[in-house]
Amino acid sequence: MHYIGSKYKLSSWLYSEIQDVVGKDISHKIFCDMFAGTGVVGQTFKESVASVIANDLEYYSYIINKNALENNLTCKQKCSTYIDTLNTLPLRDDGFIYNHYCLGSGSQRQYFSDTNGKKIDTARMQIEQWLKEGEIEESLYFFLLASLLESADKVANTTSVYGAFLKHLKKTAQQELVIEGAYFSNKEKTHKVYNKDANELIYEIEGDILYLDPPYKHRQYSANYHILNTISRYEPFQPQGKTGLPLYNRSQYCDKNSVVESFEELIANARFEYIFLSYNNEGLMSKEEVQKVMQKYGKYTLRTKEYQRFKADNNKNRNHKADKTYEYLHVLEKQ
C-alpha cells in the first residue's frame, strides 16, 4: 500500500541493525511493533521471533495487521471462493462510499470512480452480512476486510494519501476494482494485534524488543487515511467539508508541545530490554531531544542511514520527486 513513512525500503536495514544489537538468534524473543501502520516491520520479523505484538490506533491498520499476523486460515481455496463472490455481486448504489465519496452521487467528492465506489460498498456490506449471519468466522472476516482495503487503495483517486482527492480520475483510478486476496501466513505462531493508544497499551504488555515508529510531523494519520477507516468501520456519520472528514483521532506525537513528554512516558513505562526508535531528521523531536530522554534509562546509541524518500507530488498524478533524508535508529538497552 502507498503509505507515508512506510519502512518497506528500510526493512532489511532495520532487521540487520536490530540483530546487530540484540544478537543473531532472536527465535525466543518477543518483538513489539507499537506504531504498526501497514505492518511492514512486524511482518519482517514474524518468521524469526517467538511472537510479534502489533498495535496501531487506526482501525484500518488493526484490520491489516490482524489478518497478516494472527490469521491461521488453513483453507485458502475457501478464501478464494469468497473473494470470487465479492467480485461478481450486482453493484448497489445505496452505500456510504458511493453516496459521500463519489462524484456521480452528487457529493462533489471523487475519491473513487462511481463504479469502484459502488463495488466497495457492495463488498463491504456483503462481508458484514456474512459475519452477522454466521456464514463466516472472525478470521475469514478480517481476511476479507484486509483484501478489500488493500485492493481499494490501488484504485483510489488520490496522491497516496486521502487528505484530498484529484479533480480528474487518474489512469489507475479509472481501472475496475478487482478484489484480490490479502497475504497472510498460516504458520502456527502466537502473534497478537491491538487497536489502542500506545501510551495506554505499554502498561499491559512486556517483551524483549520494542520497535517504535511514531508519526514524525503534524500530519494526523486519521485525517490522511480517513477513507480507509470509513471502509473499515462502515458506520454512518456526517462527512465534514470538501474532503468529507469524520471526527478523528489526534495523536500527541503529532503535537510539538506534547510529543517529548508522551515519548518519555512511553520509554519510562516500557518493560522491554531493547528499545529502537525510527525517526528521521525532519521530525518534531530533534535528535538531541530523543537522546536526552533515552539516555536517562540505560545505554544509548545512534545509527543513521541516508536514503531516497519519495513524496507524492500534489500537482501531478502520482509523479514522484526523490528527496534525500536521514533515518535515525535510536537504540536503548534499558536498565
mmCIF file of C-alpha atoms in Angstrom:
data_model
loop_
_atom_site.group_PDB
_atom_site.id
_atom_site.type_symbol
_atom_site.label_atom_id
_atom_site.label_comp_id
_atom_site.label_asym_id
_atom_site.label_seq_id
_atom_site.Cartn_x
_atom_site.Cartn_y
_atom_site.Cartn_z
ATOM 1 C CA MET A 1 0.000 0.000 0.000
ATOM 2 C CA HIS A 2 1.070 3.606 -0.594
ATOM 3 C CA TYR A 3 1.767 4.856 2.918
ATOM 4 C CA ILE A 4 3.511 7.869 4.447
ATOM 5 C CA GLY A 5 6.545 6.796 6.455
ATOM 6 C CA SER A 6 6.451 3.211 5.215
ATOM 7 C CA LYS A 7 9.549 1.263 6.213
ATOM 8 C CA TYR A 8 9.273 -1.141 3.277
ATOM 9 C CA LYS A 9 12.546 0.027 1.698
ATOM 10 C CA LEU A 10 14.304 0.174 5.060
ATOM 11 C CA SER A 11 13.086 -3.149 6.437
ATOM 12 C CA SER A 12 16.267 -5.094 5.580
ATOM 13 C CA TRP A 13 18.445 -2.400 7.146
ATOM 14 C CA LEU A 14 16.290 -2.329 10.282
ATOM 15 C CA TYR A 15 16.419 -6.120 10.570
ATOM 16 C CA SER A 16 20.202 -6.137 10.274
ATOM 17 C CA GLU A 17 20.732 -3.281 12.729
ATOM 18 C CA ILE A 18 18.399 -4.744 15.343
ATOM 19 C CA GLN A 19 20.082 -8.148 15.094
ATOM 20 C CA ASP A 20 23.453 -6.447 15.452
ATOM 21 C CA VAL A 21 22.350 -5.084 18.839
ATOM 22 C CA VAL A 22 20.237 -7.957 20.135
ATOM 23 C CA GLY A 23 22.119 -10.902 18.625
ATOM 24 C CA LYS A 24 21.609 -13.091 15.576
ATOM 25 C CA ASP A 25 19.415 -15.630 17.357
ATOM 26 C CA ILE A 26 16.113 -13.879 18.094
ATOM 27 C CA SER A 27 13.990 -17.015 17.881
ATOM 28 C CA HIS A 28 12.983 -16.794 21.549
ATOM 29 C CA LYS A 29 12.333 -13.044 21.554
ATOM 30 C CA ILE A 30 9.015 -11.205 21.779
ATOM 31 C CA PHE A 31 9.013 -8.337 19.281
ATOM 32 C CA CYS A 32 6.584 -5.411 19.552
ATOM 33 C CA ASP A 33 5.761 -3.103 16.624
ATOM 34 C CA MET A 34 3.987 -0.375 18.594
ATOM 35 C CA PHE A 35 3.007 2.016 15.756
ATOM 36 C CA ALA A 36 2.476 -0.676 13.148
ATOM 37 C CA GLY A 37 0.843 1.153 10.222
ATOM 38 C CA THR A 38 0.590 -1.343 7.367
ATOM 39 C CA GLY A 39 2.676 -3.827 9.355
ATOM 40 C CA VAL A 40 5.838 -3.953 7.264
ATOM 41 C CA VAL A 41 8.266 -4.207 10.196
ATOM 42 C CA GLY A 42 6.240 -6.707 12.211
ATOM 43 C CA GLN A 43 5.890 -8.903 9.151
ATOM 44 C CA THR A 44 9.640 -8.670 8.539
ATOM 45 C CA PHE A 45 10.308 -10.163 11.986
ATOM 46 C CA LYS A 46 7.376 -12.534 12.397
ATOM 47 C CA GLU A 47 9.091 -15.627 10.998
ATOM 48 C CA SER A 48 12.246 -15.048 13.073
ATOM 49 C CA VAL A 49 10.888 -14.347 16.555
ATOM 50 C CA ALA A 50 8.783 -16.304 19.012
ATOM 51 C CA SER A 51 5.943 -13.798 18.897
ATOM 52 C CA VAL A 52 5.017 -10.406 17.457
ATOM 53 C CA ILE A 53 2.863 -7.850 19.211
ATOM 54 C CA ALA A 54 1.496 -5.246 16.791
ATOM 55 C CA ASN A 55 -0.507 -2.159 17.638
ATOM 56 C CA ASP A 56 -1.916 0.920 15.980
ATOM 57 C CA LEU A 57 -4.586 3.438 16.957
ATOM 58 C CA GLU A 58 -6.041 3.419 13.431
ATOM 59 C CA TYR A 59 -8.668 0.776 12.790
ATOM 60 C CA TYR A 60 -7.650 0.111 9.186
ATOM 61 C CA SER A 61 -4.177 -0.748 10.467
ATOM 62 C CA TYR A 62 -5.703 -3.088 13.031
ATOM 63 C CA ILE A 63 -7.552 -4.975 10.274
ATOM 64 C CA ILE A 64 -4.492 -5.268 8.028
ATOM 65 C CA ASN A 65 -2.269 -6.500 10.860
ATOM 66 C CA LYS A 66 -4.967 -8.729 12.332
ATOM 67 C CA ASN A 67 -5.061 -10.581 9.029
ATOM 68 C CA ALA A 68 -1.325 -10.573 8.281
ATOM 69 C CA LEU A 69 -0.156 -11.642 11.747
ATOM 70 C CA GLU A 70 -2.943 -13.517 13.525
ATOM 71 C CA ASN A 71 -4.678 -15.389 10.743
ATOM 72 C CA ASN A 72 -4.134 -19.127 10.667
ATOM 73 C CA LEU A 73 -6.681 -19.894 7.974
ATOM 74 C CA THR A 74 -5.849 -23.302 6.540
ATOM 75 C CA CYS A 75 -8.234 -23.449 3.604
ATOM 76 C CA LYS A 76 -7.046 -20.918 1.049
ATOM 77 C CA GLN A 77 -9.449 -22.358 -1.525
ATOM 78 C CA LYS A 78 -12.318 -21.332 0.737
ATOM 79 C CA CYS A 79 -10.869 -17.817 0.907
ATOM 80 C CA SER A 80 -10.665 -17.664 -2.868
ATOM 81 C CA THR A 81 -14.310 -18.686 -3.216
ATOM 82 C CA TYR A 82 -15.473 -15.770 -1.090
ATOM 83 C CA ILE A 83 -13.200 -13.350 -2.980
ATOM 84 C CA ASP A 84 -14.682 -14.576 -6.273
ATOM 85 C CA THR A 85 -18.184 -13.972 -4.939
ATOM 86 C CA LEU A 86 -17.352 -10.421 -3.881
ATOM 87 C CA ASN A 87 -16.014 -9.674 -7.356
ATOM 88 C CA THR A 88 -19.198 -10.811 -9.105
ATOM 89 C CA LEU A 89 -22.001 -9.360 -6.952
ATOM 90 C CA PRO A 90 -24.512 -6.979 -8.608
ATOM 91 C CA LEU A 91 -23.486 -3.451 -7.655
ATOM 92 C CA ARG A 92 -25.520 -1.461 -5.138
ATOM 93 C CA ASP A 93 -25.928 2.316 -5.206
ATOM 94 C CA ASP A 94 -27.175 2.801 -1.636
ATOM 95 C CA GLY A 95 -23.816 2.551 0.125
ATOM 96 C CA PHE A 96 -21.863 5.078 2.168
ATOM 97 C CA ILE A 97 -18.753 5.350 -0.008
ATOM 98 C CA TYR A 98 -20.640 5.951 -3.264
ATOM 99 C CA ASN A 99 -23.038 8.437 -1.707
ATOM 100 C CA HIS A 100 -20.389 10.523 0.046
ATOM 101 C CA TYR A 101 -17.116 9.999 -1.805
ATOM 102 C CA CYS A 102 -18.002 9.523 -5.495
ATOM 103 C CA LEU A 103 -18.904 12.239 -7.998
ATOM 104 C CA GLY A 104 -21.924 10.511 -9.531
ATOM 105 C CA SER A 105 -23.872 10.620 -6.269
ATOM 106 C CA GLY A 106 -23.745 14.421 -6.200
ATOM 107 C CA SER A 107 -21.327 14.505 -3.252
ATOM 108 C CA GLN A 108 -18.838 16.658 -5.230
ATOM 109 C CA ARG A 109 -16.100 14.340 -3.975
ATOM 110 C CA GLN A 110 -14.166 11.925 -6.169
ATOM 111 C CA TYR A 111 -12.035 9.565 -4.123
ATOM 112 C CA PHE A 112 -13.130 6.667 -6.351
ATOM 113 C CA SER A 113 -14.840 6.222 -9.679
ATOM 114 C CA ASP A 114 -18.586 5.681 -9.392
ATOM 115 C CA THR A 115 -18.288 2.006 -10.324
ATOM 116 C CA ASN A 116 -15.491 1.356 -7.863
ATOM 117 C CA GLY A 117 -17.281 3.208 -5.075
ATOM 118 C CA LYS A 118 -20.360 1.058 -5.604
ATOM 119 C CA LYS A 119 -18.243 -2.083 -5.631
ATOM 120 C CA ILE A 120 -16.539 -1.133 -2.349
ATOM 121 C CA ASP A 121 -19.965 -0.620 -0.751
ATOM 122 C CA THR A 122 -21.373 -3.828 -2.197
ATOM 123 C CA ALA A 123 -18.441 -5.912 -0.968
ATOM 124 C CA ARG A 124 -18.289 -4.223 2.431
ATOM 125 C CA MET A 125 -21.986 -4.756 3.136
ATOM 126 C CA GLN A 126 -21.804 -8.374 1.997
ATOM 127 C CA ILE A 127 -18.851 -9.121 4.264
ATOM 128 C CA GLU A 128 -20.730 -7.669 7.233
ATOM 129 C CA GLN A 129 -23.848 -9.642 6.349
ATOM 130 C CA TRP A 130 -21.891 -12.895 6.161
ATOM 131 C CA LEU A 131 -20.479 -12.275 9.638
ATOM 132 C CA LYS A 132 -23.849 -11.406 11.184
ATOM 133 C CA GLU A 133 -25.496 -14.485 9.649
ATOM 134 C CA GLY A 134 -22.711 -16.772 10.882
ATOM 135 C CA GLU A 135 -21.636 -17.605 7.331
ATOM 136 C CA ILE A 136 -18.035 -16.674 8.118
ATOM 137 C CA GLU A 137 -15.929 -16.700 11.282
ATOM 138 C CA GLU A 138 -13.883 -13.765 12.562
ATOM 139 C CA SER A 139 -10.617 -14.901 10.946
ATOM 140 C CA LEU A 140 -12.189 -15.021 7.492
ATOM 141 C CA TYR A 141 -13.930 -11.697 8.195
ATOM 142 C CA PHE A 142 -10.591 -9.951 8.784
ATOM 143 C CA PHE A 143 -9.066 -11.608 5.733
ATOM 144 C CA LEU A 144 -11.883 -10.315 3.518
ATOM 145 C CA LEU A 145 -11.764 -6.813 5.013
ATOM 146 C CA ALA A 146 -7.991 -6.618 4.578
ATOM 147 C CA SER A 147 -8.382 -7.809 0.990
ATOM 148 C CA LEU A 148 -10.963 -5.104 0.279
ATOM 149 C CA LEU A 149 -8.859 -2.343 1.863
ATOM 150 C CA GLU A 150 -5.661 -3.232 0.055
ATOM 151 C CA SER A 151 -7.426 -3.646 -3.287
ATOM 152 C CA ALA A 152 -9.454 -0.422 -2.959
ATOM 153 C CA ASP A 153 -6.280 1.526 -2.201
ATOM 154 C CA LYS A 154 -4.901 0.558 -5.618
ATOM 155 C CA VAL A 155 -7.726 2.370 -7.439
ATOM 156 C CA ALA A 156 -8.082 5.396 -5.145
ATOM 157 C CA ASN A 157 -8.107 8.759 -6.912
ATOM 158 C CA THR A 158 -5.535 10.337 -4.608
ATOM 159 C CA THR A 159 -1.825 11.114 -4.369
ATOM 160 C CA SER A 160 -1.011 8.321 -1.912
ATOM 161 C CA VAL A 161 -2.961 9.878 0.981
ATOM 162 C CA TYR A 162 -6.669 10.557 1.424
ATOM 163 C CA GLY A 163 -6.351 14.103 2.734
ATOM 164 C CA ALA A 164 -7.667 15.230 -0.657
ATOM 165 C CA PHE A 165 -8.838 13.792 -3.970
ATOM 166 C CA LEU A 166 -7.843 14.642 -7.535
ATOM 167 C CA LYS A 167 -10.114 16.736 -9.752
ATOM 168 C CA HIS A 168 -9.977 14.222 -12.586
ATOM 169 C CA LEU A 169 -9.753 10.448 -12.442
ATOM 170 C CA LYS A 170 -6.167 9.389 -12.950
ATOM 171 C CA LYS A 171 -5.360 6.318 -15.004
ATOM 172 C CA THR A 172 -5.183 3.816 -12.142
ATOM 173 C CA ALA A 173 -8.416 5.164 -10.644
ATOM 174 C CA GLN A 174 -10.184 4.507 -13.966
ATOM 175 C CA GLN A 175 -9.360 0.822 -13.744
ATOM 176 C CA GLU A 176 -12.028 -1.511 -12.433
ATOM 177 C CA LEU A 177 -11.572 -2.572 -8.835
ATOM 178 C CA VAL A 178 -10.656 -6.239 -8.630
ATOM 179 C CA ILE A 179 -10.558 -7.528 -5.077
ATOM 180 C CA GLU A 180 -7.515 -9.738 -4.550
ATOM 181 C CA GLY A 181 -6.830 -11.895 -1.530
ATOM 182 C CA ALA A 182 -4.588 -10.261 1.060
ATOM 183 C CA TYR A 183 -1.438 -12.049 2.178
ATOM 184 C CA PHE A 184 -1.351 -13.950 5.441
ATOM 185 C CA SER A 185 0.872 -16.651 6.870
ATOM 186 C CA ASN A 186 -0.906 -19.693 8.253
ATOM 187 C CA LYS A 187 2.075 -20.854 10.279
ATOM 188 C CA GLU A 188 1.208 -21.616 13.886
ATOM 189 C CA LYS A 189 2.733 -18.779 15.886
ATOM 190 C CA THR A 190 1.159 -16.767 18.655
ATOM 191 C CA HIS A 191 1.046 -13.189 17.435
ATOM 192 C CA LYS A 192 -1.219 -10.549 18.969
ATOM 193 C CA VAL A 193 -2.663 -7.380 17.423
ATOM 194 C CA TYR A 194 -4.072 -4.403 19.349
ATOM 195 C CA ASN A 195 -6.008 -1.251 18.445
ATOM 196 C CA LYS A 196 -5.063 1.046 21.334
ATOM 197 C CA ASP A 197 -3.256 4.219 22.285
ATOM 198 C CA ALA A 198 0.425 3.260 22.603
ATOM 199 C CA ASN A 199 0.866 5.075 25.906
ATOM 200 C CA GLU A 200 -2.012 3.097 27.393
ATOM 201 C CA LEU A 201 -1.063 -0.274 25.915
ATOM 202 C CA ILE A 202 2.512 -0.032 27.230
ATOM 203 C CA TYR A 203 1.209 -0.796 30.739
ATOM 204 C CA GLU A 204 -0.384 -4.063 29.538
ATOM 205 C CA ILE A 205 2.438 -5.696 27.593
ATOM 206 C CA GLU A 206 6.053 -6.757 28.013
ATOM 207 C CA GLY A 207 8.672 -8.428 25.893
ATOM 208 C CA ASP A 208 12.220 -8.224 24.606
ATOM 209 C CA ILE A 209 12.361 -5.867 21.617
ATOM 210 C CA LEU A 210 10.211 -2.737 21.371
ATOM 211 C CA TYR A 211 10.223 -1.053 17.968
ATOM 212 C CA LEU A 212 8.770 2.459 17.801
ATOM 213 C CA ASP A 213 7.870 4.279 14.607
ATOM 214 C CA PRO A 214 5.546 7.098 15.706
ATOM 215 C CA PRO A 215 4.377 9.946 13.444
ATOM 216 C CA TYR A 216 7.171 12.416 12.718
ATOM 217 C CA LYS A 217 5.209 15.541 11.859
ATOM 218 C CA HIS A 218 2.000 17.462 12.494
ATOM 219 C CA ARG A 219 0.120 15.327 9.951
ATOM 220 C CA GLN A 220 -2.555 13.186 11.528
ATOM 221 C CA TYR A 221 -2.846 9.673 10.129
ATOM 222 C CA SER A 222 -6.553 9.605 10.999
ATOM 223 C CA ALA A 223 -7.073 12.502 8.598
ATOM 224 C CA ASN A 224 -4.703 11.317 5.875
ATOM 225 C CA TYR A 225 -6.252 7.831 5.783
ATOM 226 C CA HIS A 226 -9.804 8.578 6.874
ATOM 227 C CA ILE A 227 -11.350 6.773 3.889
ATOM 228 C CA LEU A 228 -9.675 3.524 4.926
ATOM 229 C CA ASN A 229 -11.067 3.930 8.431
ATOM 230 C CA THR A 230 -14.512 4.643 6.984
ATOM 231 C CA ILE A 231 -14.452 1.478 4.860
ATOM 232 C CA SER A 232 -13.154 -0.494 7.843
ATOM 233 C CA ARG A 233 -15.714 0.570 10.410
ATOM 234 C CA TYR A 234 -18.522 1.269 7.949
ATOM 235 C CA GLU A 235 -20.555 3.231 10.477
ATOM 236 C CA PRO A 236 -22.673 6.220 9.364
ATOM 237 C CA PHE A 237 -21.595 9.787 10.163
ATOM 238 C CA GLN A 238 -21.941 13.211 8.568
ATOM 239 C CA PRO A 239 -18.826 13.890 6.470
ATOM 240 C CA GLN A 240 -17.422 17.378 7.017
ATOM 241 C CA GLY A 241 -16.108 19.845 4.465
ATOM 242 C CA LYS A 242 -14.804 19.402 0.957
ATOM 243 C CA THR A 243 -12.783 16.293 1.830
ATOM 244 C CA GLY A 244 -15.542 14.599 3.848
ATOM 245 C CA LEU A 245 -13.618 14.173 7.081
ATOM 246 C CA PRO A 246 -15.163 12.460 10.105
ATOM 247 C CA LEU A 247 -14.224 13.283 13.673
ATOM 248 C CA TYR A 248 -10.816 11.661 14.039
ATOM 249 C CA ASN A 249 -8.070 10.682 16.477
ATOM 250 C CA ARG A 250 -5.418 13.311 17.195
ATOM 251 C CA SER A 251 -2.088 11.869 18.216
ATOM 252 C CA GLN A 252 0.055 13.573 20.851
ATOM 253 C CA TYR A 253 3.033 12.505 18.743
ATOM 254 C CA CYS A 254 1.866 14.994 16.105
ATOM 255 C CA ASP A 255 1.942 17.920 18.564
ATOM 256 C CA LYS A 256 5.210 19.759 19.154
ATOM 257 C CA ASN A 257 4.031 20.772 22.622
ATOM 258 C CA SER A 258 3.308 17.236 23.834
ATOM 259 C CA VAL A 259 5.481 14.868 21.820
ATOM 260 C CA VAL A 260 8.566 14.824 24.082
ATOM 261 C CA GLU A 261 6.509 14.285 27.230
ATOM 262 C CA SER A 262 4.482 11.492 25.594
ATOM 263 C CA PHE A 263 7.639 9.856 24.277
ATOM 264 C CA GLU A 264 9.342 9.877 27.679
ATOM 265 C CA GLU A 265 6.241 8.433 29.327
ATOM 266 C CA LEU A 266 6.327 5.569 26.822
ATOM 267 C CA ILE A 267 10.025 4.879 27.379
ATOM 268 C CA ALA A 268 9.771 5.084 31.157
ATOM 269 C CA ASN A 269 6.953 2.545 31.336
ATOM 270 C CA ALA A 270 8.231 0.112 28.702
ATOM 271 C CA ARG A 271 9.012 -3.358 30.088
ATOM 272 C CA PHE A 272 11.363 -4.285 27.254
ATOM 273 C CA GLU A 273 15.118 -4.839 27.341
ATOM 274 C CA TYR A 274 15.786 -3.305 23.937
ATOM 275 C CA ILE A 275 14.029 -0.247 22.522
ATOM 276 C CA PHE A 276 14.514 1.010 18.969
ATOM 277 C CA LEU A 277 13.064 4.296 17.710
ATOM 278 C CA SER A 278 12.859 5.057 13.991
ATOM 279 C CA TYR A 279 12.798 8.814 13.490
ATOM 280 C CA ASN A 280 14.103 10.931 10.654
ATOM 281 C CA ASN A 281 15.802 14.298 10.504
ATOM 282 C CA GLU A 282 12.532 16.097 9.682
ATOM 283 C CA GLY A 283 10.702 15.021 12.848
ATOM 284 C CA LEU A 284 9.123 17.176 15.554
ATOM 285 C CA MET A 285 11.648 15.871 18.084
ATOM 286 C CA SER A 286 15.275 16.733 17.445
ATOM 287 C CA LYS A 287 17.994 14.100 17.580
ATOM 288 C CA GLU A 288 19.241 15.749 20.759
ATOM 289 C CA GLU A 289 15.807 15.670 22.420
ATOM 290 C CA VAL A 290 15.456 11.958 21.744
ATOM 291 C CA GLN A 291 18.938 11.248 23.073
ATOM 292 C CA LYS A 292 18.279 13.280 26.246
ATOM 293 C CA VAL A 293 15.203 11.189 27.020
ATOM 294 C CA MET A 294 16.568 7.757 26.145
ATOM 295 C CA GLN A 295 19.929 8.004 27.876
ATOM 296 C CA LYS A 296 18.136 8.507 31.209
ATOM 297 C CA TYR A 297 17.010 4.887 31.088
ATOM 298 C CA GLY A 298 20.113 2.942 30.026
ATOM 299 C CA LYS A 299 22.785 2.618 27.373
ATOM 300 C CA TYR A 300 22.039 4.803 24.340
ATOM 301 C CA THR A 301 23.495 4.608 20.834
ATOM 302 C CA LEU A 302 22.511 6.017 17.439
ATOM 303 C CA ARG A 303 22.590 4.519 13.959
ATOM 304 C CA THR A 304 21.990 6.532 10.796
ATOM 305 C CA LYS A 305 21.114 5.757 7.210
ATOM 306 C CA GLU A 306 20.818 8.136 4.271
ATOM 307 C CA TYR A 307 18.215 7.112 1.724
ATOM 308 C CA GLN A 308 15.941 8.367 -1.019
ATOM 309 C CA ARG A 309 12.482 9.194 0.245
ATOM 310 C CA PHE A 310 9.674 9.600 -2.258
ATOM 311 C CA LYS A 311 6.982 12.217 -1.925
ATOM 312 C CA ALA A 312 3.707 12.260 -3.779
ATOM 313 C CA ASP A 313 3.550 15.424 -5.880
ATOM 314 C CA ASN A 314 0.195 17.102 -5.281
ATOM 315 C CA ASN A 315 0.308 18.756 -8.697
ATOM 316 C CA LYS A 316 0.796 15.605 -10.738
ATOM 317 C CA ASN A 317 -0.908 12.247 -10.642
ATOM 318 C CA ARG A 318 1.492 10.088 -8.672
ATOM 319 C CA ASN A 319 4.575 11.518 -10.278
ATOM 320 C CA HIS A 320 7.245 11.464 -7.598
ATOM 321 C CA LYS A 321 10.169 13.589 -6.529
ATOM 322 C CA ALA A 322 13.083 11.886 -4.820
ATOM 323 C CA ASP A 323 14.433 13.601 -1.688
ATOM 324 C CA LYS A 324 17.396 12.593 0.387
ATOM 325 C CA THR A 325 16.696 12.193 4.058
ATOM 326 C CA TYR A 326 18.295 10.585 7.080
ATOM 327 C CA GLU A 327 16.693 7.807 9.059
ATOM 328 C CA TYR A 328 17.822 7.723 12.664
ATOM 329 C CA LEU A 329 17.596 4.475 14.582
ATOM 330 C CA HIS A 330 17.875 5.440 18.234
ATOM 331 C CA VAL A 331 18.852 2.441 20.363
ATOM 332 C CA LEU A 332 18.296 1.964 24.084
ATOM 333 C CA GLU A 333 19.409 -1.040 26.114
ATOM 334 C CA LYS A 334 17.175 -0.396 29.089
ATOM 335 C CA GLN A 335 18.477 -0.813 32.614
#
